[in-house]
Structure formats: structure tokens, C-alpha cells
Amino acid sequence: MHLLKVVQKPSAMYNIEMMETKPVSPIEKKVNPERAIDQALVEKAQQGDKQAFGILVEKYHKKLFRLLSRMVRDQSEIEDIVQDSFIKAYRAINNFRGDSAFYTWLYRIGINTAKNHLVSLGKRPKAMDEVEIEDIENFEGGYEMRNLDTPESLLMNQEIVAAVSETIDTLPEELKEAISLREMDGLSYEEIAEIMQCPIGTVRSRIFRAREAIAEKLKPLIEVSNKRW
Amino acid sequence: MKEKNSSLFDNEIKKEDIDTLISAKIKNPGMRSQWFYYQTIRDVMRGDYIGSPGLSKKIMQAIDQEPTQIGRYSQTKELAIEVNSYYWQFALAFTVLFAIGLAAVNFPQGKTEAPVQLVYEDMPTEIINAHYANTSSTANYFVQTSLLVK
């Protein structure tokens, strides 16, 4: 059985995909681990644990920043909107019942906050409502942000990018491959284990060691960056 | 634990480990900052890196100014305790009422015939006979009495 699905891409181009649909049995329907983790954090925040909400902030503030950069151009304005959005989310955290993913809920708050901000400035907000929520959840692009960097931050960013690239080059081949498959190709541990023909535990360990090695090189740079700002 | 934190960042963790890891992460600032570097590495490798240093700190400073939200889940627990105490109050009240009712049913009533019988037995027979001889036992007596009153 085939079903036509119209998906609106961020570039406002319509794409008609042929999707094969098959009935999903309750056994096949897996619990999304990301959603389960977020839900656990939300529940702790609902019990009054601000640190749990802090983890959600750490996890999603950049993603929200990138999403809102599609609506607002000024970097400091985006930062204010992101901050307002998280405050609004925190104030309303008890209303979050887990019917949708936390980030979907957060992004809706973010988009509404951005719209209100633009309206208050007398600007016409971009029609974000027309974007499928699925696109928002999978949105990773920071395309438009590159134009927002100041020369100073651009230099710092270049140093950070260079440090990451150089450290990856010095990593042992198996660590390099594991981290690349995970971060660049977005593969799961299971898929990486199949490709690298090793147990999942080994993949877990390789990715961790690669990250720690890169993080060690990044620490001094990030600390300098934080002091400058 | 750090390795598990890395797996948690990738959402590659067993469901039963989620709570333990999150609790450990909340208590350990080192584990929290680990994610910052992991996110930076991910962003750089995907070509999405944006320099917004200190933004998450700024957000958390603002959140710290907010009153702590204690909501649904703790309220549910409180409600459960409330419901529990209500149940016990109801059970206690019911037990007390039941005990009172039981006592009232079994308590000796004032209408027992024993005292009358005792008086009857103590009276001399001639007085009792005289009483019955002078007392009307039919309705005619009451009819006649009411006519006299008129």
C-alpha cells in the first residue's frame, strides 16, 4: 500500500515522496530513547530540580538558536529570544504533559516568542507555521548563521574548528572512524558496530575516547573564548 | 560513568539506566560540562558550529532568578498522600460509628420487664385483686368518662 506524503522543505520547495506504509505493531513501536531521557529530565524539573532543566538548556539552546536564525538576523536578538523562550518554557514546565517531544514543545515556544519579538519591532515574521514539525525536529542546519559572526568571533570559531580537525587527524584510525560515523554520518552504535565489525561496547568506548581526546584540546580555547565574552 | 555520559549524549543508553545517569549528571558538574564539549565537537564536525559562548550560563542565571516550579508530579504525590489520609480518616470514622452502633444495639434497654415483675411479685395478692376489681378493662369506661367530662 502506498501513500502520497507532501513534505515542505526549509527552502519552501515542495517535494512529493512515495512512502511505503506498513502497519506498525505495538511490539515494533519502539520508545524513542531521546524522548525518554528528555521526559526524565522534565519530570525532575517538575519536581523542582533546576539542574535537570539546566541539562535541557545545555542540550537544546544551540539547536533553538540555529532554528530561530531563520527568522531573526541579529545575533544578540536571537540570544535574547532563546533566553526568553527557555524562561517561558521553565515557567510553563508543569503544563508539559509529554504528549509531544520536549524539543517540539520548546521550539513552538521559541517560534512564538520570535514572532512576538518581530511584531513588537513592526517586522513581519516569516511563516514558520508552514514548516512541518518533522522538519523542526530534524533541523540541524546553521547555514544562515555564518553571516552573523563578528570578525573576532569568526577568528575564534576558526581556531576551534581547526583544533577539532587537527585533533581528529591525530587520532588512531579506529577512533577516527567511530567518531566520524557517529557525528558526520549520524549512525547509531549498532550500525557502527556492524560496519566496524566489533561489539557495541567497543564502539561506545571508541567514541568516548575520541571525544575526550578532542575535548582536551578544546578546553583551553573554549576557556579563552568564554573569558573574552 | 563518563563513558556512559557520552552514550547518554548519543541517546544510546538502556532505559533502566536513564534515571541513575541523570541523577549522577545533575550532581556532577564535570559530567554537565562534558556535554558542552561534546556538542561543540558535533557542531564542528557537522559544519554547524556557532559561537554563542556563555549563552547557556546566561539562560541558567535567568532561570535561577525564577521561582522554583514544583508541579504536577510532586502534586500527584501530595494528592496521593492526601487521598490516603482521607481514606484512613474515613475508615476511622466508620469504625467509631460502627462501634457506637454495636454498643447501642447491645446496650440493656429501659423497657425490660424484670422490674415490673419484681414489683408485681412483691405486692400482696389482695391489693392486686382489688386493683383489677376497680379498674375498667373495656372501652366503655373511657366512653363514659368522656361523657362525664362534658
Short mmCIF file of N, CA and C in Angstrom, two decimals, chain A residues 44-167:
data_model
loop_
_atom_site.label_atom_id
_atom_site.label_comp_id
_atom_site.label_asym_id
_atom_site.label_seq_id
_atom_site.Cartn_x
_atom_site.Cartn_y
_atom_site.Cartn_z
N LYS A 44 12.02 15.61 36.49
CA LYS A 44 12.85 16.11 37.60
C LYS A 44 12.69 17.63 37.74
N ALA A 45 12.62 18.31 36.60
CA ALA A 45 12.42 19.77 36.64
C ALA A 45 11.06 20.10 37.25
N GLN A 46 10.06 19.27 36.94
CA GLN A 46 8.72 19.47 37.51
C GLN A 46 8.69 19.23 39.01
N GLN A 47 9.67 18.46 39.48
CA GLN A 47 9.76 18.22 40.93
C GLN A 47 10.61 19.29 41.61
N GLY A 48 11.03 20.30 40.83
CA GLY A 48 11.75 21.44 41.42
C GLY A 48 13.25 21.39 41.22
N ASP A 49 13.73 20.48 40.38
CA ASP A 49 15.17 20.37 40.16
C ASP A 49 15.60 21.26 38.99
N LYS A 50 16.20 22.39 39.31
CA LYS A 50 16.59 23.33 38.25
C LYS A 50 17.77 22.81 37.44
N GLN A 51 18.60 21.99 38.06
CA GLN A 51 19.76 21.45 37.34
C GLN A 51 19.31 20.54 36.20
N ALA A 52 18.22 19.83 36.42
CA ALA A 52 17.69 18.97 35.36
C ALA A 52 17.26 19.82 34.17
N PHE A 53 16.64 20.96 34.48
CA PHE A 53 16.24 21.87 33.39
C PHE A 53 17.50 22.43 32.72
N GLY A 54 18.55 22.64 33.54
CA GLY A 54 19.82 23.13 33.01
C GLY A 54 20.40 22.19 31.95
N ILE A 55 20.22 20.89 32.16
CA ILE A 55 20.71 19.92 31.16
C ILE A 55 19.94 20.09 29.85
N LEU A 56 18.64 20.34 29.98
CA LEU A 56 17.83 20.57 28.76
C LEU A 56 18.27 21.86 28.06
N VAL A 57 18.62 22.85 28.86
CA VAL A 57 19.11 24.12 28.27
C VAL A 57 20.41 23.84 27.50
N GLU A 58 21.31 23.11 28.17
CA GLU A 58 22.60 22.78 27.55
C GLU A 58 22.40 22.00 26.25
N LYS A 59 21.42 21.14 26.29
CA LYS A 59 21.17 20.25 25.16
C LYS A 59 20.56 20.98 23.95
N TYR A 60 19.66 21.91 24.23
CA TYR A 60 18.86 22.46 23.12
C TYR A 60 19.09 23.93 22.79
N HIS A 61 19.89 24.64 23.56
CA HIS A 61 19.95 26.09 23.30
C HIS A 61 20.56 26.42 21.94
N LYS A 62 21.55 25.62 21.53
CA LYS A 62 22.17 25.92 20.22
C LYS A 62 21.25 25.53 19.05
N LYS A 63 20.56 24.43 19.26
CA LYS A 63 19.63 23.97 18.22
C LYS A 63 18.51 25.01 18.04
N LEU A 64 18.04 25.52 19.16
CA LEU A 64 16.98 26.54 19.11
C LEU A 64 17.54 27.83 18.48
N PHE A 65 18.77 28.13 18.83
CA PHE A 65 19.44 29.31 18.28
C PHE A 65 19.49 29.21 16.75
N ARG A 66 19.91 28.05 16.27
CA ARG A 66 20.02 27.86 14.82
C ARG A 66 18.65 27.96 14.14
N LEU A 67 17.64 27.37 14.79
CA LEU A 67 16.30 27.40 14.22
C LEU A 67 15.79 28.84 14.11
N LEU A 68 16.02 29.61 15.18
CA LEU A 68 15.50 30.98 15.20
C LEU A 68 16.29 31.90 14.27
N SER A 69 17.50 31.49 13.92
CA SER A 69 18.30 32.31 13.00
C SER A 69 17.65 32.36 11.61
N ARG A 70 16.67 31.49 11.40
CA ARG A 70 15.92 31.54 10.13
C ARG A 70 14.90 32.66 10.15
N MET A 71 14.57 33.13 11.34
CA MET A 71 13.55 34.19 11.46
C MET A 71 14.15 35.54 11.80
N VAL A 72 15.20 35.51 12.61
CA VAL A 72 15.79 36.76 13.10
C VAL A 72 17.26 36.80 12.68
N ARG A 73 17.74 37.96 12.26
CA ARG A 73 19.10 38.05 11.75
C ARG A 73 20.13 38.44 12.81
N ASP A 74 19.72 39.29 13.71
CA ASP A 74 20.68 39.83 14.66
C ASP A 74 21.01 38.81 15.75
N GLN A 75 22.33 38.55 15.93
CA GLN A 75 22.75 37.51 16.87
C GLN A 75 22.33 37.80 18.31
N SER A 76 22.47 39.06 18.74
CA SER A 76 22.12 39.37 20.13
C SER A 76 20.61 39.26 20.34
N GLU A 77 19.85 39.59 19.30
CA GLU A 77 18.38 39.44 19.38
C GLU A 77 18.00 37.97 19.51
N ILE A 78 18.70 37.14 18.73
CA ILE A 78 18.41 35.70 18.79
C ILE A 78 18.71 35.18 20.19
N GLU A 79 19.85 35.62 20.74
CA GLU A 79 20.21 35.17 22.09
C GLU A 79 19.13 35.56 23.10
N ASP A 80 18.61 36.79 22.97
CA ASP A 80 17.54 37.24 23.88
C ASP A 80 16.29 36.38 23.72
N ILE A 81 15.96 36.07 22.47
CA ILE A 81 14.76 35.27 22.22
C ILE A 81 14.93 33.85 22.76
N VAL A 82 16.13 33.31 22.56
CA VAL A 82 16.40 31.95 23.08
C VAL A 82 16.25 31.96 24.61
N GLN A 83 16.83 32.99 25.24
CA GLN A 83 16.73 33.08 26.71
C GLN A 83 15.27 33.20 27.15
N ASP A 84 14.53 34.09 26.49
CA ASP A 84 13.10 34.27 26.83
C ASP A 84 12.32 32.97 26.65
N SER A 85 12.67 32.27 25.58
CA SER A 85 11.95 31.02 25.29
C SER A 85 12.17 30.00 26.40
N PHE A 86 13.41 29.88 26.86
CA PHE A 86 13.70 28.93 27.94
C PHE A 86 13.02 29.36 29.24
N ILE A 87 12.99 30.65 29.50
CA ILE A 87 12.32 31.13 30.72
C ILE A 87 10.83 30.80 30.65
N LYS A 88 10.24 31.06 29.48
CA LYS A 88 8.81 30.75 29.30
C LYS A 88 8.57 29.25 29.46
N ALA A 89 9.49 28.47 28.89
CA ALA A 89 9.35 27.00 28.99
C ALA A 89 9.44 26.57 30.45
N TYR A 90 10.36 27.19 31.18
CA TYR A 90 10.51 26.81 32.60
C TYR A 90 9.26 27.18 33.39
N ARG A 91 8.74 28.38 33.12
CA ARG A 91 7.53 28.81 33.84
C ARG A 91 6.34 27.89 33.55
N ALA A 92 6.34 27.35 32.33
CA ALA A 92 5.19 26.51 31.93
C ALA A 92 5.50 25.02 32.03
N ILE A 93 6.61 24.68 32.65
CA ILE A 93 7.06 23.27 32.64
C ILE A 93 6.01 22.31 33.22
N ASN A 94 5.22 22.82 34.16
CA ASN A 94 4.20 21.94 34.76
C ASN A 94 3.04 21.66 33.82
N ASN A 95 2.94 22.48 32.76
CA ASN A 95 1.88 22.23 31.77
C ASN A 95 2.31 21.21 30.73
N PHE A 96 3.62 20.91 30.71
CA PHE A 96 4.12 19.95 29.73
C PHE A 96 3.77 18.54 30.19
N ARG A 97 2.95 17.87 29.36
CA ARG A 97 2.45 16.55 29.78
C ARG A 97 3.07 15.41 28.98
N GLY A 98 4.02 15.75 28.11
CA GLY A 98 4.71 14.70 27.36
C GLY A 98 3.93 14.17 26.17
N ASP A 99 2.89 14.92 25.74
CA ASP A 99 2.14 14.48 24.55
C ASP A 99 3.00 14.59 23.30
N SER A 100 3.90 15.59 23.29
CA SER A 100 4.85 15.72 22.19
C SER A 100 6.25 15.65 22.79
N ALA A 101 7.25 15.63 21.90
CA ALA A 101 8.63 15.63 22.40
C ALA A 101 8.91 16.99 23.04
N PHE A 102 9.82 17.01 24.00
CA PHE A 102 10.11 18.26 24.69
C PHE A 102 10.60 19.32 23.71
N TYR A 103 11.47 18.90 22.78
CA TYR A 103 12.02 19.92 21.87
C TYR A 103 10.98 20.48 20.91
N THR A 104 9.99 19.68 20.57
CA THR A 104 8.91 20.19 19.71
C THR A 104 8.16 21.29 20.47
N TRP A 105 7.89 21.00 21.71
CA TRP A 105 7.18 21.96 22.58
C TRP A 105 8.02 23.22 22.76
N LEU A 106 9.32 23.03 23.01
CA LEU A 106 10.23 24.16 23.21
C LEU A 106 10.32 25.02 21.95
N TYR A 107 10.41 24.36 20.80
CA TYR A 107 10.55 25.11 19.55
C TYR A 107 9.28 25.91 19.24
N ARG A 108 8.15 25.37 19.61
CA ARG A 108 6.90 26.12 19.41
C ARG A 108 6.94 27.40 20.25
N ILE A 109 7.41 27.25 21.48
CA ILE A 109 7.53 28.42 22.35
C ILE A 109 8.52 29.41 21.72
N GLY A 110 9.64 28.88 21.23
CA GLY A 110 10.67 29.71 20.61
C GLY A 110 10.14 30.48 19.41
N ILE A 111 9.40 29.78 18.55
CA ILE A 111 8.88 30.42 17.34
C ILE A 111 7.86 31.50 17.71
N ASN A 112 7.00 31.20 18.67
CA ASN A 112 6.01 32.21 19.10
C ASN A 112 6.69 33.42 19.73
N THR A 113 7.74 33.15 20.51
CA THR A 113 8.49 34.26 21.13
C THR A 113 9.14 35.12 20.06
N ALA A 114 9.72 34.47 19.05
CA ALA A 114 10.37 35.20 17.96
C ALA A 114 9.35 36.02 17.17
N LYS A 115 8.18 35.41 16.93
CA LYS A 115 7.12 36.13 16.19
C LYS A 115 6.69 37.38 16.96
N ASN A 116 6.47 37.19 18.26
CA ASN A 116 6.06 38.33 19.09
C ASN A 116 7.13 39.42 19.09
N HIS A 117 8.38 38.97 19.11
CA HIS A 117 9.50 39.92 19.10
C HIS A 117 9.49 40.73 17.80
N LEU A 118 9.31 40.03 16.70
CA LEU A 118 9.31 40.72 15.39
C LEU A 118 8.11 41.65 15.25
N VAL A 119 6.97 41.20 15.74
CA VAL A 119 5.77 42.04 15.68
C VAL A 119 5.98 43.30 16.52
N SER A 120 6.62 43.13 17.68
CA SER A 120 6.87 44.30 18.54
C SER A 120 7.82 45.30 17.87
N LEU A 121 8.65 44.79 16.95
CA LEU A 121 9.56 45.68 16.21
C LEU A 121 8.93 46.19 14.92
N GLY A 122 7.69 45.78 14.69
CA GLY A 122 6.99 46.21 13.47
C GLY A 122 7.43 45.45 12.23
N LYS A 123 8.08 44.29 12.46
CA LYS A 123 8.51 43.49 11.31
C LYS A 123 7.53 42.34 11.09
N ARG A 124 7.50 41.88 9.85
CA ARG A 124 6.59 40.78 9.54
C ARG A 124 7.33 39.45 9.73
N PRO A 125 6.82 38.63 10.66
CA PRO A 125 7.52 37.36 10.87
C PRO A 125 7.43 36.43 9.67
N LYS A 126 8.49 35.62 9.49
CA LYS A 126 8.45 34.62 8.43
C LYS A 126 7.44 33.55 8.81
N ALA A 127 6.85 32.94 7.81
CA ALA A 127 5.79 31.96 8.07
C ALA A 127 6.38 30.61 8.48
N MET A 128 6.76 30.52 9.75
CA MET A 128 7.35 29.26 10.24
C MET A 128 6.31 28.17 10.42
N ASP A 129 5.04 28.60 10.55
CA ASP A 129 3.98 27.62 10.78
C ASP A 129 3.87 26.63 9.61
N GLU A 130 4.28 27.14 8.44
CA GLU A 130 4.13 26.30 7.25
C GLU A 130 5.17 25.18 7.22
N VAL A 131 6.19 25.31 8.04
CA VAL A 131 7.21 24.27 8.07
C VAL A 131 6.69 23.09 8.88
N GLU A 132 6.85 21.92 8.32
CA GLU A 132 6.41 20.71 9.03
C GLU A 132 7.15 20.58 10.36
N ILE A 133 6.44 20.13 11.37
CA ILE A 133 7.06 19.96 12.69
C ILE A 133 8.18 18.93 12.62
N GLU A 134 8.02 17.99 11.69
CA GLU A 134 9.05 16.97 11.48
C GLU A 134 10.37 17.63 11.08
N ASP A 135 10.25 18.68 10.24
CA ASP A 135 11.44 19.42 9.81
C ASP A 135 12.10 20.11 10.99
N ILE A 136 11.26 20.65 11.88
CA ILE A 136 11.79 21.37 13.03
C ILE A 136 12.57 20.42 13.93
N GLU A 137 12.00 19.22 14.12
CA GLU A 137 12.66 18.25 14.99
C GLU A 137 14.00 17.81 14.42
N ASN A 138 14.05 17.71 13.10
CA ASN A 138 15.29 17.24 12.47
C ASN A 138 16.19 18.38 12.03
N PHE A 139 15.76 19.60 12.35
CA PHE A 139 16.51 20.75 11.87
C PHE A 139 17.88 20.81 12.52
N GLU A 140 18.91 20.81 11.70
CA GLU A 140 20.27 20.87 12.22
C GLU A 140 21.06 22.01 11.59
N GLY A 141 20.54 22.54 10.51
CA GLY A 141 21.32 23.48 9.71
C GLY A 141 21.60 24.81 10.38
N GLY A 142 22.82 25.28 10.27
CA GLY A 142 23.15 26.60 10.81
C GLY A 142 23.65 27.47 9.67
N TYR A 143 23.09 27.19 8.52
CA TYR A 143 23.54 27.79 7.29
C TYR A 143 23.63 29.31 7.34
N GLU A 144 22.52 29.91 7.80
CA GLU A 144 22.44 31.36 7.73
C GLU A 144 23.27 32.04 8.82
N MET A 145 23.67 31.26 9.81
CA MET A 145 24.39 31.84 10.93
C MET A 145 25.78 32.32 10.55
N ARG A 146 26.32 31.74 9.51
CA ARG A 146 27.71 32.08 9.17
C ARG A 146 27.86 33.56 8.88
N ASN A 147 26.79 34.16 8.40
CA ASN A 147 26.86 35.59 8.07
C ASN A 147 26.74 36.47 9.30
N LEU A 148 26.42 35.86 10.43
CA LEU A 148 26.16 36.66 11.63
C LEU A 148 27.40 36.84 12.49
N ASP A 149 28.48 36.11 12.19
CA ASP A 149 29.66 36.18 13.04
C ASP A 149 30.39 37.51 12.90
N THR A 150 30.88 38.00 14.04
CA THR A 150 31.73 39.20 14.02
C THR A 150 33.15 38.73 13.68
N PRO A 151 34.04 39.63 13.23
CA PRO A 151 35.40 39.19 12.88
C PRO A 151 36.11 38.48 14.03
N GLU A 152 35.90 39.00 15.24
CA GLU A 152 36.57 38.40 16.41
C GLU A 152 36.06 36.98 16.69
N SER A 153 34.73 36.85 16.68
CA SER A 153 34.17 35.53 16.96
C SER A 153 34.46 34.57 15.81
N LEU A 154 34.53 35.13 14.60
CA LEU A 154 34.85 34.30 13.43
C LEU A 154 36.24 33.69 13.58
N LEU A 155 37.18 34.51 14.06
CA LEU A 155 38.54 34.04 14.27
C LEU A 155 38.57 32.94 15.33
N MET A 156 37.85 33.19 16.40
CA MET A 156 37.79 32.21 17.49
C MET A 156 37.16 30.90 17.00
N ASN A 157 36.09 31.07 16.24
CA ASN A 157 35.42 29.88 15.70
C ASN A 157 36.36 29.09 14.79
N GLN A 158 37.14 29.84 14.00
CA GLN A 158 38.09 29.17 13.08
C GLN A 158 39.13 28.39 13.88
N GLU A 159 39.56 28.97 15.01
CA GLU A 159 40.54 28.29 15.85
C GLU A 159 39.95 27.00 16.43
N ILE A 160 38.70 27.09 16.84
CA ILE A 160 38.03 25.90 17.42
C ILE A 160 37.86 24.82 16.35
N VAL A 161 37.42 25.25 15.18
CA VAL A 161 37.23 24.30 14.07
C VAL A 161 38.56 23.64 13.72
N ALA A 162 39.63 24.46 13.67
CA ALA A 162 40.96 23.93 13.32
C ALA A 162 41.44 22.94 14.38
N ALA A 163 41.20 23.27 15.66
CA ALA A 163 41.64 22.39 16.75
C ALA A 163 40.95 21.04 16.66
N VAL A 164 39.67 21.07 16.36
CA VAL A 164 38.91 19.80 16.25
C VAL A 164 39.46 18.98 15.07
N SER A 165 39.61 19.65 13.93
CA SER A 165 40.08 18.93 12.73
C SER A 165 41.47 18.34 12.96
N GLU A 166 42.37 19.15 13.54
CA GLU A 166 43.75 18.68 13.75
C GLU A 166 43.78 17.50 14.73
N THR A 167 42.98 17.59 15.77
CA THR A 167 42.98 16.50 16.76
C THR A 167 42.41 15.23 16.16
#
